Short mmCIF file of C-alpha atoms in Angstrom, two decimals:
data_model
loop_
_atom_site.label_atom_id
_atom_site.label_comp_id
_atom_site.label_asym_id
_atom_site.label_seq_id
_atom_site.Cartn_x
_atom_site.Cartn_y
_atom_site.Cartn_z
CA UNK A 589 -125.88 -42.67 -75.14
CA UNK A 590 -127.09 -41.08 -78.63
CA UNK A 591 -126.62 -37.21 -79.37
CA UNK A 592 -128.79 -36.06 -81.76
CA UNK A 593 -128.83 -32.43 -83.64
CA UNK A 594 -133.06 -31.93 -84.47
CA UNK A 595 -136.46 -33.14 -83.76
CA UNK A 596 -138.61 -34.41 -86.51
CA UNK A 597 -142.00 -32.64 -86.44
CA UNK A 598 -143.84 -36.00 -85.68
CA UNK A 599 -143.75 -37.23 -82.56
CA UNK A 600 -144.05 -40.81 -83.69
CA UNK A 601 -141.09 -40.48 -86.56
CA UNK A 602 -139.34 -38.72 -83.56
CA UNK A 603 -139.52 -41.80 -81.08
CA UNK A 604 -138.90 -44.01 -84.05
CA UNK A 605 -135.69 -42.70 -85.38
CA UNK A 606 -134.68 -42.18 -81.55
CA UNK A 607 -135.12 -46.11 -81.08
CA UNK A 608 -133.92 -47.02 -83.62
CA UNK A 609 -130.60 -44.77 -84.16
CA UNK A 610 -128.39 -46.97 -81.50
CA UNK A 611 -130.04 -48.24 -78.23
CA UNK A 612 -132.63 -50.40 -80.10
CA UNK A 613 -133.91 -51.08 -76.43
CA UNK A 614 -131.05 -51.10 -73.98
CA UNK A 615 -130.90 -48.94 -70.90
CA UNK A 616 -128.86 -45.50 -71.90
CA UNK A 617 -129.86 -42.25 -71.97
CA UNK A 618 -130.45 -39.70 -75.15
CA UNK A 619 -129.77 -36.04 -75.58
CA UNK A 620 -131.08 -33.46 -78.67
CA UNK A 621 -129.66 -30.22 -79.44
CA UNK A 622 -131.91 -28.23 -81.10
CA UNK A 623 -131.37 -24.75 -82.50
CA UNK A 624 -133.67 -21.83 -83.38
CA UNK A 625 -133.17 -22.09 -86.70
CA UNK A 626 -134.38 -25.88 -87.16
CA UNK A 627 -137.43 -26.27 -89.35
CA UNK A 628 -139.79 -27.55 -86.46
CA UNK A 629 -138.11 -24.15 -84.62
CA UNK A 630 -139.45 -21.90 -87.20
CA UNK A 631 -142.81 -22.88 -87.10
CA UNK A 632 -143.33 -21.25 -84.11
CA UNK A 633 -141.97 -17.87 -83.40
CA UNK A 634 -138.11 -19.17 -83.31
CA UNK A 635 -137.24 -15.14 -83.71
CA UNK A 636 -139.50 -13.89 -80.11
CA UNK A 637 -137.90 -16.72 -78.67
CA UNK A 638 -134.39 -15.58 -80.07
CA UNK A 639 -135.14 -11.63 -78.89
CA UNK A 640 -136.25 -12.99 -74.95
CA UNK A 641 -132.84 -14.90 -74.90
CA UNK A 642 -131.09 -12.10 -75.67
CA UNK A 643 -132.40 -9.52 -73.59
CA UNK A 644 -131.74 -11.99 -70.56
CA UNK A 645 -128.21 -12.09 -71.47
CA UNK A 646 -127.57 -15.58 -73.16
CA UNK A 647 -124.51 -15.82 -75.76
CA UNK A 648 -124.86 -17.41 -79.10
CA UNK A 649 -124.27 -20.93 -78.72
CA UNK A 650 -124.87 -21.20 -75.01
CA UNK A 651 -126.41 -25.00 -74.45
CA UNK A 652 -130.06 -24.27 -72.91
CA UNK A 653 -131.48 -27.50 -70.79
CA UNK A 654 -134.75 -27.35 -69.01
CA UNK A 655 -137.73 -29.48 -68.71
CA UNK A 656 -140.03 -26.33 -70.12
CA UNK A 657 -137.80 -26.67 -74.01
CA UNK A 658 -139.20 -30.06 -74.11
CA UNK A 659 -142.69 -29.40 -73.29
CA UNK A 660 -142.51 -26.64 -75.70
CA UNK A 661 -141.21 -28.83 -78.47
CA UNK A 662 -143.80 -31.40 -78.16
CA UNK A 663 -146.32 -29.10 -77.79
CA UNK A 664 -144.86 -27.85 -81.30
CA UNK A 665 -144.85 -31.09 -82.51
CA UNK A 666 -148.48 -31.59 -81.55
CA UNK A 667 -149.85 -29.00 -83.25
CA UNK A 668 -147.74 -29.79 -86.61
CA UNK A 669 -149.90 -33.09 -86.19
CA UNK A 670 -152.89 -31.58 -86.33
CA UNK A 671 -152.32 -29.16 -89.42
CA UNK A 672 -151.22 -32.28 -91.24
CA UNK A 673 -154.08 -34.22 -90.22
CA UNK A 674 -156.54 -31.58 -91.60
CA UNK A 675 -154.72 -31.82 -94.81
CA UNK A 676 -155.26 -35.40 -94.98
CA UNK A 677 -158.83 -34.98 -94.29
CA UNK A 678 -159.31 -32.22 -96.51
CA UNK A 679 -158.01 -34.57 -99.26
CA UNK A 680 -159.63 -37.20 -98.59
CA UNK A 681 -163.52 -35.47 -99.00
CA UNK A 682 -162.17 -34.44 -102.04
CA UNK A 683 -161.01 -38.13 -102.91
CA UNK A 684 -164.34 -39.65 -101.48
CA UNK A 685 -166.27 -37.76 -104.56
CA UNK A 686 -163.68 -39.10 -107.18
CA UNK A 687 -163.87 -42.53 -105.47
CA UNK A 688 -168.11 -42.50 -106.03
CA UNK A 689 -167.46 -41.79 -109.66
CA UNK A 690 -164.61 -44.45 -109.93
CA UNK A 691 -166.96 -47.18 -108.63
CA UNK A 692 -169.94 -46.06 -110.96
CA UNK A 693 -167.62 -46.17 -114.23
CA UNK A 694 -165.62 -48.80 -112.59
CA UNK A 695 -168.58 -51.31 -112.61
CA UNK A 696 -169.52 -50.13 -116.54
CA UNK A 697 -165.78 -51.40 -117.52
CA UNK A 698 -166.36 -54.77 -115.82
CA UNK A 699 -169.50 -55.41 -117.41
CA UNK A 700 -168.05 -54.76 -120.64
CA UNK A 701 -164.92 -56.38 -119.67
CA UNK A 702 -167.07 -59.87 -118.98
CA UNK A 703 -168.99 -59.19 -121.69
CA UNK A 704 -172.39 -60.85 -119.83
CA UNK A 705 -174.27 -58.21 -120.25
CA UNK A 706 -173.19 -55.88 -122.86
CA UNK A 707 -175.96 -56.07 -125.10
CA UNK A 708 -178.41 -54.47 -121.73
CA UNK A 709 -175.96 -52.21 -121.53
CA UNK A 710 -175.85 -50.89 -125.11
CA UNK A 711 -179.82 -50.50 -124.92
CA UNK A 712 -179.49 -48.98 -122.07
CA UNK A 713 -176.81 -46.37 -123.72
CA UNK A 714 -179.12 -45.85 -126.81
CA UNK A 715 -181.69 -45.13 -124.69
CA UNK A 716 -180.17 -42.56 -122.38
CA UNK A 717 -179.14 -40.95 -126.31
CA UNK A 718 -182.57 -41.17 -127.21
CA UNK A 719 -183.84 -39.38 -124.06
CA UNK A 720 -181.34 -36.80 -124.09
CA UNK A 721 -181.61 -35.68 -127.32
CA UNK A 722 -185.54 -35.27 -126.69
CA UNK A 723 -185.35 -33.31 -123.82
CA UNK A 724 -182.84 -31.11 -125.98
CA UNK A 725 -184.65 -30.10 -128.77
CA UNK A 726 -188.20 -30.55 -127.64
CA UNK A 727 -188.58 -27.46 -125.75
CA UNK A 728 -187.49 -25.08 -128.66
CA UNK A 729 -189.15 -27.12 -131.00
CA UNK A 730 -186.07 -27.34 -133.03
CA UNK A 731 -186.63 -29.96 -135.39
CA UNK A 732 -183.71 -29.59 -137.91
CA UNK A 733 -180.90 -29.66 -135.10
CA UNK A 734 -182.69 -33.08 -133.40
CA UNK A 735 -182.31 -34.99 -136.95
CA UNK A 736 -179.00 -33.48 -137.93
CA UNK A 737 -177.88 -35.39 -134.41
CA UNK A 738 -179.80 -37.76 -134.74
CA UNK A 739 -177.86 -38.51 -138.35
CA UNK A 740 -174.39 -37.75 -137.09
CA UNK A 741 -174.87 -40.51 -133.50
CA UNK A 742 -176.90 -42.98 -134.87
CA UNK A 743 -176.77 -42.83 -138.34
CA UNK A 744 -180.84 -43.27 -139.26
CA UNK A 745 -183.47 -41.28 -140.28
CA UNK A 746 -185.90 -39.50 -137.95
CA UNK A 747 -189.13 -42.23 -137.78
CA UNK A 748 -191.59 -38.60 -137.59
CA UNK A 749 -191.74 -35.50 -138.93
CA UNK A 750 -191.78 -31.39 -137.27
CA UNK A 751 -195.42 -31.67 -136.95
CA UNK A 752 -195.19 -34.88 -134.94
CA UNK A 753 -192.45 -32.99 -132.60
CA UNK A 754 -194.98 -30.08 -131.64
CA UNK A 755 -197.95 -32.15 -130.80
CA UNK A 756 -196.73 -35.63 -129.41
CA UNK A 757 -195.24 -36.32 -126.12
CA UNK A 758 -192.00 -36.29 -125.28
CA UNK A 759 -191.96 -39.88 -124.32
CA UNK A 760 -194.07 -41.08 -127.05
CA UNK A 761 -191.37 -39.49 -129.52
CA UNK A 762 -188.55 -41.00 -127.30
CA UNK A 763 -190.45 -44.14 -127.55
CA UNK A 764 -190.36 -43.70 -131.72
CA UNK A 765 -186.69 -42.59 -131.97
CA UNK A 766 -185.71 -45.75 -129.54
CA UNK A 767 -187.14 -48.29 -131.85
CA UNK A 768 -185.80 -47.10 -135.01
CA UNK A 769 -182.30 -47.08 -133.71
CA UNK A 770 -182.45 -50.26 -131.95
CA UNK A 771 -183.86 -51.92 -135.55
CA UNK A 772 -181.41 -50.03 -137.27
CA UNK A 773 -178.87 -51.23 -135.05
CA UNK A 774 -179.63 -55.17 -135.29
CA UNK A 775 -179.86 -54.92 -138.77
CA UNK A 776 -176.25 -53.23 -139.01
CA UNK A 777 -175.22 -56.63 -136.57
CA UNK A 778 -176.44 -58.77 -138.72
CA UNK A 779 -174.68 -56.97 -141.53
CA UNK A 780 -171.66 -57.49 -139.82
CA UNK A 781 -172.03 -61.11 -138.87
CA UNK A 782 -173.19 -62.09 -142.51
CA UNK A 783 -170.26 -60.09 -144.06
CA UNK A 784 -168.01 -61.84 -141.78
CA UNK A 785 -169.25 -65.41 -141.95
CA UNK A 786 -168.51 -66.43 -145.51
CA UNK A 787 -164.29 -65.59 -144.97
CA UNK A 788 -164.46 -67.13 -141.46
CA UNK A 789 -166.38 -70.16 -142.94
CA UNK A 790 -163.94 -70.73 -145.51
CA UNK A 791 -160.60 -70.33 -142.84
CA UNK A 792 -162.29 -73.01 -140.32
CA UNK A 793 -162.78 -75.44 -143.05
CA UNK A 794 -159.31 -75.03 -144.89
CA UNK A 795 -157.08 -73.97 -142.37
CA UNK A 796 -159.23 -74.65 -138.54
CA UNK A 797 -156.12 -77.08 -138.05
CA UNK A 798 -153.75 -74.14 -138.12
CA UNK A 799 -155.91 -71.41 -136.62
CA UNK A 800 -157.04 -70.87 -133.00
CA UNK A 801 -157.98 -67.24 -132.79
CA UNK A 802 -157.58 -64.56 -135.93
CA UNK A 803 -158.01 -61.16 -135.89
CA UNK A 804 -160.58 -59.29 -137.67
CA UNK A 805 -160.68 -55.41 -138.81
CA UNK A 806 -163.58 -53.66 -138.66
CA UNK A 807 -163.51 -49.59 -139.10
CA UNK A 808 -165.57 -46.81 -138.60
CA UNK A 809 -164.41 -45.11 -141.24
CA UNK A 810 -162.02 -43.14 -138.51
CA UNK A 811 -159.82 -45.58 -137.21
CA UNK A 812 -159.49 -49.12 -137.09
CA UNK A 813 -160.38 -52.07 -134.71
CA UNK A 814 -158.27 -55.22 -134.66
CA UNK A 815 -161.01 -57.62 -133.07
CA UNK A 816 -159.64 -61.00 -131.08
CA UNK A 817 -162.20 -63.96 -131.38
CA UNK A 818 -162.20 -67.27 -131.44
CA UNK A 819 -162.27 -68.68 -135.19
CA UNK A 820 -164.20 -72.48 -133.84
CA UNK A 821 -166.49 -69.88 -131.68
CA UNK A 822 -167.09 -67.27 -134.92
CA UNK A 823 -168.03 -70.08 -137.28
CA UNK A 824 -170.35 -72.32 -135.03
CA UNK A 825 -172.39 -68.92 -133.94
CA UNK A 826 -172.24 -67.45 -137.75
CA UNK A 827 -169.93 -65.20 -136.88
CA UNK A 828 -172.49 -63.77 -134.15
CA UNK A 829 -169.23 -63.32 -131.65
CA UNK A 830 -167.42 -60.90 -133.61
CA UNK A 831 -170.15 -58.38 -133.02
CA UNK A 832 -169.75 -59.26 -129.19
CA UNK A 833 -166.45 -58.93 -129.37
CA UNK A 834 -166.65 -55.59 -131.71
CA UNK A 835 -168.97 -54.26 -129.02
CA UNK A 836 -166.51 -55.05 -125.93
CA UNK A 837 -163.48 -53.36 -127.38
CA UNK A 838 -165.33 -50.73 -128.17
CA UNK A 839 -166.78 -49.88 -125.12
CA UNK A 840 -163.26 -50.61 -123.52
CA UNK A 841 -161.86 -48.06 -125.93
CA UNK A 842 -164.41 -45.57 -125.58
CA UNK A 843 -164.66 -45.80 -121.47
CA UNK A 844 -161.09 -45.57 -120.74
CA UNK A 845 -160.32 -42.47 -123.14
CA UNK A 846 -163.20 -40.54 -121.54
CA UNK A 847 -162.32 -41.59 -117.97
CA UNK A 848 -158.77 -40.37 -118.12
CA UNK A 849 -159.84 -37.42 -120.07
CA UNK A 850 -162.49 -36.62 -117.10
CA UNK A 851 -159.38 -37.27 -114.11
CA UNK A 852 -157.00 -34.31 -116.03
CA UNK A 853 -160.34 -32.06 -116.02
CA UNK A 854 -161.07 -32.93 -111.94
CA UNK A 855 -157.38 -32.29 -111.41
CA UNK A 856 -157.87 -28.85 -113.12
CA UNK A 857 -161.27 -28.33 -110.91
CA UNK A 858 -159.74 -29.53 -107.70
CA UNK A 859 -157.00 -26.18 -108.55
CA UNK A 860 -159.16 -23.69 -109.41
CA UNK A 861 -161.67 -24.20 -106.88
CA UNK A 862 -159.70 -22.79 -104.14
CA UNK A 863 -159.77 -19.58 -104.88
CA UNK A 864 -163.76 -20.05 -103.69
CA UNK A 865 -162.27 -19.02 -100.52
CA UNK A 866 -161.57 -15.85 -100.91
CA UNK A 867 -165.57 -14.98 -101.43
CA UNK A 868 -166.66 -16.93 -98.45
CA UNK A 869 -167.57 -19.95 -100.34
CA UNK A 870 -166.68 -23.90 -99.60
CA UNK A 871 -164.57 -24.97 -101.95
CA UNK A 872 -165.64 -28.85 -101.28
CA UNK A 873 -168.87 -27.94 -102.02
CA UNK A 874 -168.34 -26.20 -105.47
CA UNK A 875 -165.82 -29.13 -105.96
CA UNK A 876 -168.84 -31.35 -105.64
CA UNK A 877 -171.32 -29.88 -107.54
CA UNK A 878 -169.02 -29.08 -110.69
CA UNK A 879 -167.67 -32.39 -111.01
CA UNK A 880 -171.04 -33.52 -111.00
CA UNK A 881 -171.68 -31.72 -113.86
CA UNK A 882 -168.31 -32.96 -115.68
CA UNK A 883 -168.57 -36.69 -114.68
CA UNK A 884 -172.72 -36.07 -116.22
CA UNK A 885 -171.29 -34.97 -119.63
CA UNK A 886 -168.77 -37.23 -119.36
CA UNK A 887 -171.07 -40.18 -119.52
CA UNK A 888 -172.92 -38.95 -121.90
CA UNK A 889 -169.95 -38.45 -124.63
CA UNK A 890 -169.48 -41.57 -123.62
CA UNK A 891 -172.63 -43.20 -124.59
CA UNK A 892 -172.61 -40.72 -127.92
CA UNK A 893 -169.77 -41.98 -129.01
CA UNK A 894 -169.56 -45.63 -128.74
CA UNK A 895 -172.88 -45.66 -130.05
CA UNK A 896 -172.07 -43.44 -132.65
CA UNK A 897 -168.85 -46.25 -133.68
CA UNK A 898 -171.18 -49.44 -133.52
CA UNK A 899 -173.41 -47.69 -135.86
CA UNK A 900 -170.31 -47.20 -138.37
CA UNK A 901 -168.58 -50.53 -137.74
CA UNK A 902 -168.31 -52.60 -140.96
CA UNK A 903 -165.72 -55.19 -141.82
CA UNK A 904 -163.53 -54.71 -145.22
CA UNK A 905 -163.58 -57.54 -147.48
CA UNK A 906 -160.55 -59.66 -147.31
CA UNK A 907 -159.59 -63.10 -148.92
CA UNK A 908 -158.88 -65.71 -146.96
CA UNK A 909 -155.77 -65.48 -147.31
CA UNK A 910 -155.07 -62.24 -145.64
CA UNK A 911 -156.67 -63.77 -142.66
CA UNK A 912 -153.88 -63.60 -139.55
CA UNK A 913 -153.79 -65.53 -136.29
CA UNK A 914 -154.02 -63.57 -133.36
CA UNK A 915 -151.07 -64.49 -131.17
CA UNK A 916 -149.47 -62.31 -128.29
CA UNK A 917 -146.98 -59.85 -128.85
CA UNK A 918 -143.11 -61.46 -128.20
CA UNK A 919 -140.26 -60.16 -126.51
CA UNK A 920 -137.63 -59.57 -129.10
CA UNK A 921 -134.47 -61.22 -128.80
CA UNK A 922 -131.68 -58.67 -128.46
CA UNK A 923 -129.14 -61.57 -128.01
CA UNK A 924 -127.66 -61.10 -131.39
CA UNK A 925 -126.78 -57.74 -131.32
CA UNK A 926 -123.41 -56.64 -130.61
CA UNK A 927 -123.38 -53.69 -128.21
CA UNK A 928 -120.95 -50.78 -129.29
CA UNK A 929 -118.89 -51.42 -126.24
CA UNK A 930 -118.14 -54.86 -127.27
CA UNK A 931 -117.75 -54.50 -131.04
CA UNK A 932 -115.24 -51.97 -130.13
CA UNK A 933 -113.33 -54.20 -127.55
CA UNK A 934 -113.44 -56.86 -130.01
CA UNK A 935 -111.78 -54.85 -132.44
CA UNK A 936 -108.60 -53.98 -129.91
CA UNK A 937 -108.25 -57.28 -129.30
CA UNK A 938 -107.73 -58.28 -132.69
CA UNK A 939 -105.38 -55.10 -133.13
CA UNK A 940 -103.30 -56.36 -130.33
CA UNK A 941 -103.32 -60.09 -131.32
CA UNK A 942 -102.27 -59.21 -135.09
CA UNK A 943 -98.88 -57.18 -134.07
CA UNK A 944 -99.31 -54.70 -131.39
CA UNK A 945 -96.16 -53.63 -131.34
CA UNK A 946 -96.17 -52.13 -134.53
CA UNK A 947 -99.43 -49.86 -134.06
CA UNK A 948 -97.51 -48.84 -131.02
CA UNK A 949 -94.17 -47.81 -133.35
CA UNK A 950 -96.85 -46.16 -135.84
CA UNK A 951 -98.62 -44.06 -133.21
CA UNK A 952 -98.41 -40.23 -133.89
CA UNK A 953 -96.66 -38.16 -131.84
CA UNK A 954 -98.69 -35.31 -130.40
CA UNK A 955 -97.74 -32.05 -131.05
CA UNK A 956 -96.95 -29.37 -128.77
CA UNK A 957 -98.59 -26.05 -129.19
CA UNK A 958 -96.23 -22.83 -128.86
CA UNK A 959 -96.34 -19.86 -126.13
CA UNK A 960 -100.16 -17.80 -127.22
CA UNK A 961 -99.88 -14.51 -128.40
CA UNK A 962 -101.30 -11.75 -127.46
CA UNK A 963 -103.31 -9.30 -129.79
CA UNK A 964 -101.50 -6.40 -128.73
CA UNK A 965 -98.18 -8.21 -128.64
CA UNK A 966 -95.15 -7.28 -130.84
CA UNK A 967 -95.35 -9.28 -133.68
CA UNK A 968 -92.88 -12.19 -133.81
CA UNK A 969 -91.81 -11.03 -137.01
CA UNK A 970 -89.74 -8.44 -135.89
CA UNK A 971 -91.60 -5.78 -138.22
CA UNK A 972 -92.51 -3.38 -134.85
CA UNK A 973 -96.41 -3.97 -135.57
CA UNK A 974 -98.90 -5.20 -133.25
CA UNK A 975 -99.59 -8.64 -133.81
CA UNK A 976 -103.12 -7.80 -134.72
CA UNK A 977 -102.16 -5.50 -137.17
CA UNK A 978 -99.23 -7.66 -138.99
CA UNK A 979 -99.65 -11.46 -139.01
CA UNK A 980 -103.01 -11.79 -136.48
CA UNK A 981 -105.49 -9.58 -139.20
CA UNK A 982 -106.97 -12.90 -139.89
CA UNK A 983 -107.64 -14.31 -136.73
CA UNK A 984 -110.80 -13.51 -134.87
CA UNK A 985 -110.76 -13.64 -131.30
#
């Protein structure tokens, strides 16, 4: 038989636990006692229940069995199903927008991640920029805030002039702006790669024995970027790969800052948007259409900025002798430090094994502290004072 003292408020959990707590099968019966004040109890109006028993007469304590309690309970249990299965579904419309944004930036990563494609992609970045920053200024005709961004993303100057942005097309100047910045930006590659060559030239034919991948810096002027590439690979394509590789940790970099940047912000959203409620309004649906908005600007910071770093990147000269091989980061061997615990055990060991006995004989003997006395206490003096007032002035409680 099994005795137990509460029901869970799952009716699968409950059979589980009830199977599992002792029969595990065997033929035996099983009895709950459940009180009013159990959490499953207090759901559902434990103290009406408490107010009928008393009024027909029933003592505290007194062991109620009928069939009706157990309908009752599962009928409880049923409906504690049900509000937690509209919490789950609740969460999960919320999850199913998240999880359409996760896939979208989720397939960017891996495309920079393989590397494949990256240089489609990168057009396909500059050209969003381009587009956006048309359909910005255009409108007010604001000519002086399009080049100062123009200047501060992609680092060229504007291919027309005010008079060109109040009588052209919109796509005709996109069209302009695009193929400035894509020129600019293979001639800044091939900057790179011919800065680059001459050092990585000089390391595969000196020291291509001793080298299998280096790493080279290249810098914004911001921060710097430790690039991984293959020195055989750099030298045979004339040091071509580095600017693959420059592009793929950058868009790396750039794509995993923003995206956990943009999860805080949808945690924030997901908080606030409940109070939606109270005005009659769906709170999925404002959910929705914000984080729309956020996961928008999102991307296009995104394409801003890695833009903006590829424009920047330049590689510092170095000798070749600076040049370092790349090789993974190694555990470090703690073996040959001495932990405090044993550099102390070590050294009462040796205090034992060079004469124990006579650190024992030398050992202090403690002192014993005499009765406390009280502030208002004769003084031991015998002078008829307080002791506060005689010998205990200078002692502050």
């Amino acid at each position: 038989a099994i005795i137990g003292t509460e029901r869970h408020e799952s009716r699968r959990v409950d059979r589980q636990l009830r199977g599992r707590s002792g029969r595990q099968g065997d033929p035996g019966s099983s009895v709950f006692f459940v009180s009013l004040e159990d959490n499953l109890m207090r759901l559902f109006s434990s103290e009406r229940i408490a107010k009928v028993m008393d009024r027909l007469g029933f003592k505290e304590g007194e062991m109620i069995e009928h069939s009706m309690v157990s309908r009752s309970i599962e009928k409880a249990q049923r409906k504690v199903e049900e509000n937690n299965f509209g919490i789950r579904k609740r969460l999960l419309e919320y999850d199913d927008v998240m999880n359409s944004q996760r896939e979208l930036i989720y397939s960017k990563r891996h495309h920079a991640l393989m590397g494949e494609r990256i240089g489609i992609d990168i057009m396909d970045m500059m050209f969003d920029c381009v587009s956006s920053m048309v359909e910005t200024y255009a409108p007010e005709y604001d000519y002086e805030g399009l080049k100062e961004d123009v200047m501060r993303t992609f680092s060229v100057e504007m291919p027309f002039g005010e008079d060109s942005l109040r009588n052209e097309k919109r796509q005709a100047l996109a069209d302009k702006l695009y193929e400035a910045v894509t020129e600019a930006f293979n001639r800044k590659s091939e900057a790179l790669a011919a800065t680059a060559y001459p050092v990585i030239k000089q390391v595969y034919e000196e020291q291509g024995d001793r080298y299998d991948n280096i790493l080279v810096p290249v810098t914004d002027g911001k921060r710097f970027y430790n690039i991984t590439c293959n020195l055989k690979e750099a030298y045979e394509s004339h040091a071509k790969s580095i600017n693959k590789a420059f592009q793929k940790t950058v868009l790396l970099y750039t794509i995993d800052e923003a995206w956990k940047e943009h999860l805080r912000d949808l945690d924030q959203l997901r908080q606030s948007v409940q109070a939606a409620s109270y005005e009659q309004k769906d709170p999925l649906l404002i959910f929705k259409i914000e984080s729309f908005g956020l996961f928008r600007d999102m991307l296009d910071t995104t394409n801003r900025k890695s833009i903006a770093i590829l424009m920047r990147g330049r590689i510092p000269v170095r000798e070749p002798q600076q040049v370092r091989e790349a090789v993974p980061e190694k555990r470090q061997d703690f073996s040959r430090y001495k932990t405090q615990k044993d550099t102390l055990s070590e050294q009462r060991e040796g205090a034992t094994a060079s004469g124990g006995s006579e650190t024992s004989s030398q050992n202090r003997t403690p002192v014993k502290a005499g009765p406390k006395i009280g502030r208002n206490d004769p003084c031991p003096c015998g002078s008829g004072k307080k002791y506060k007032n005689c010998h205990g002035k200078n002692e502050q409680a």
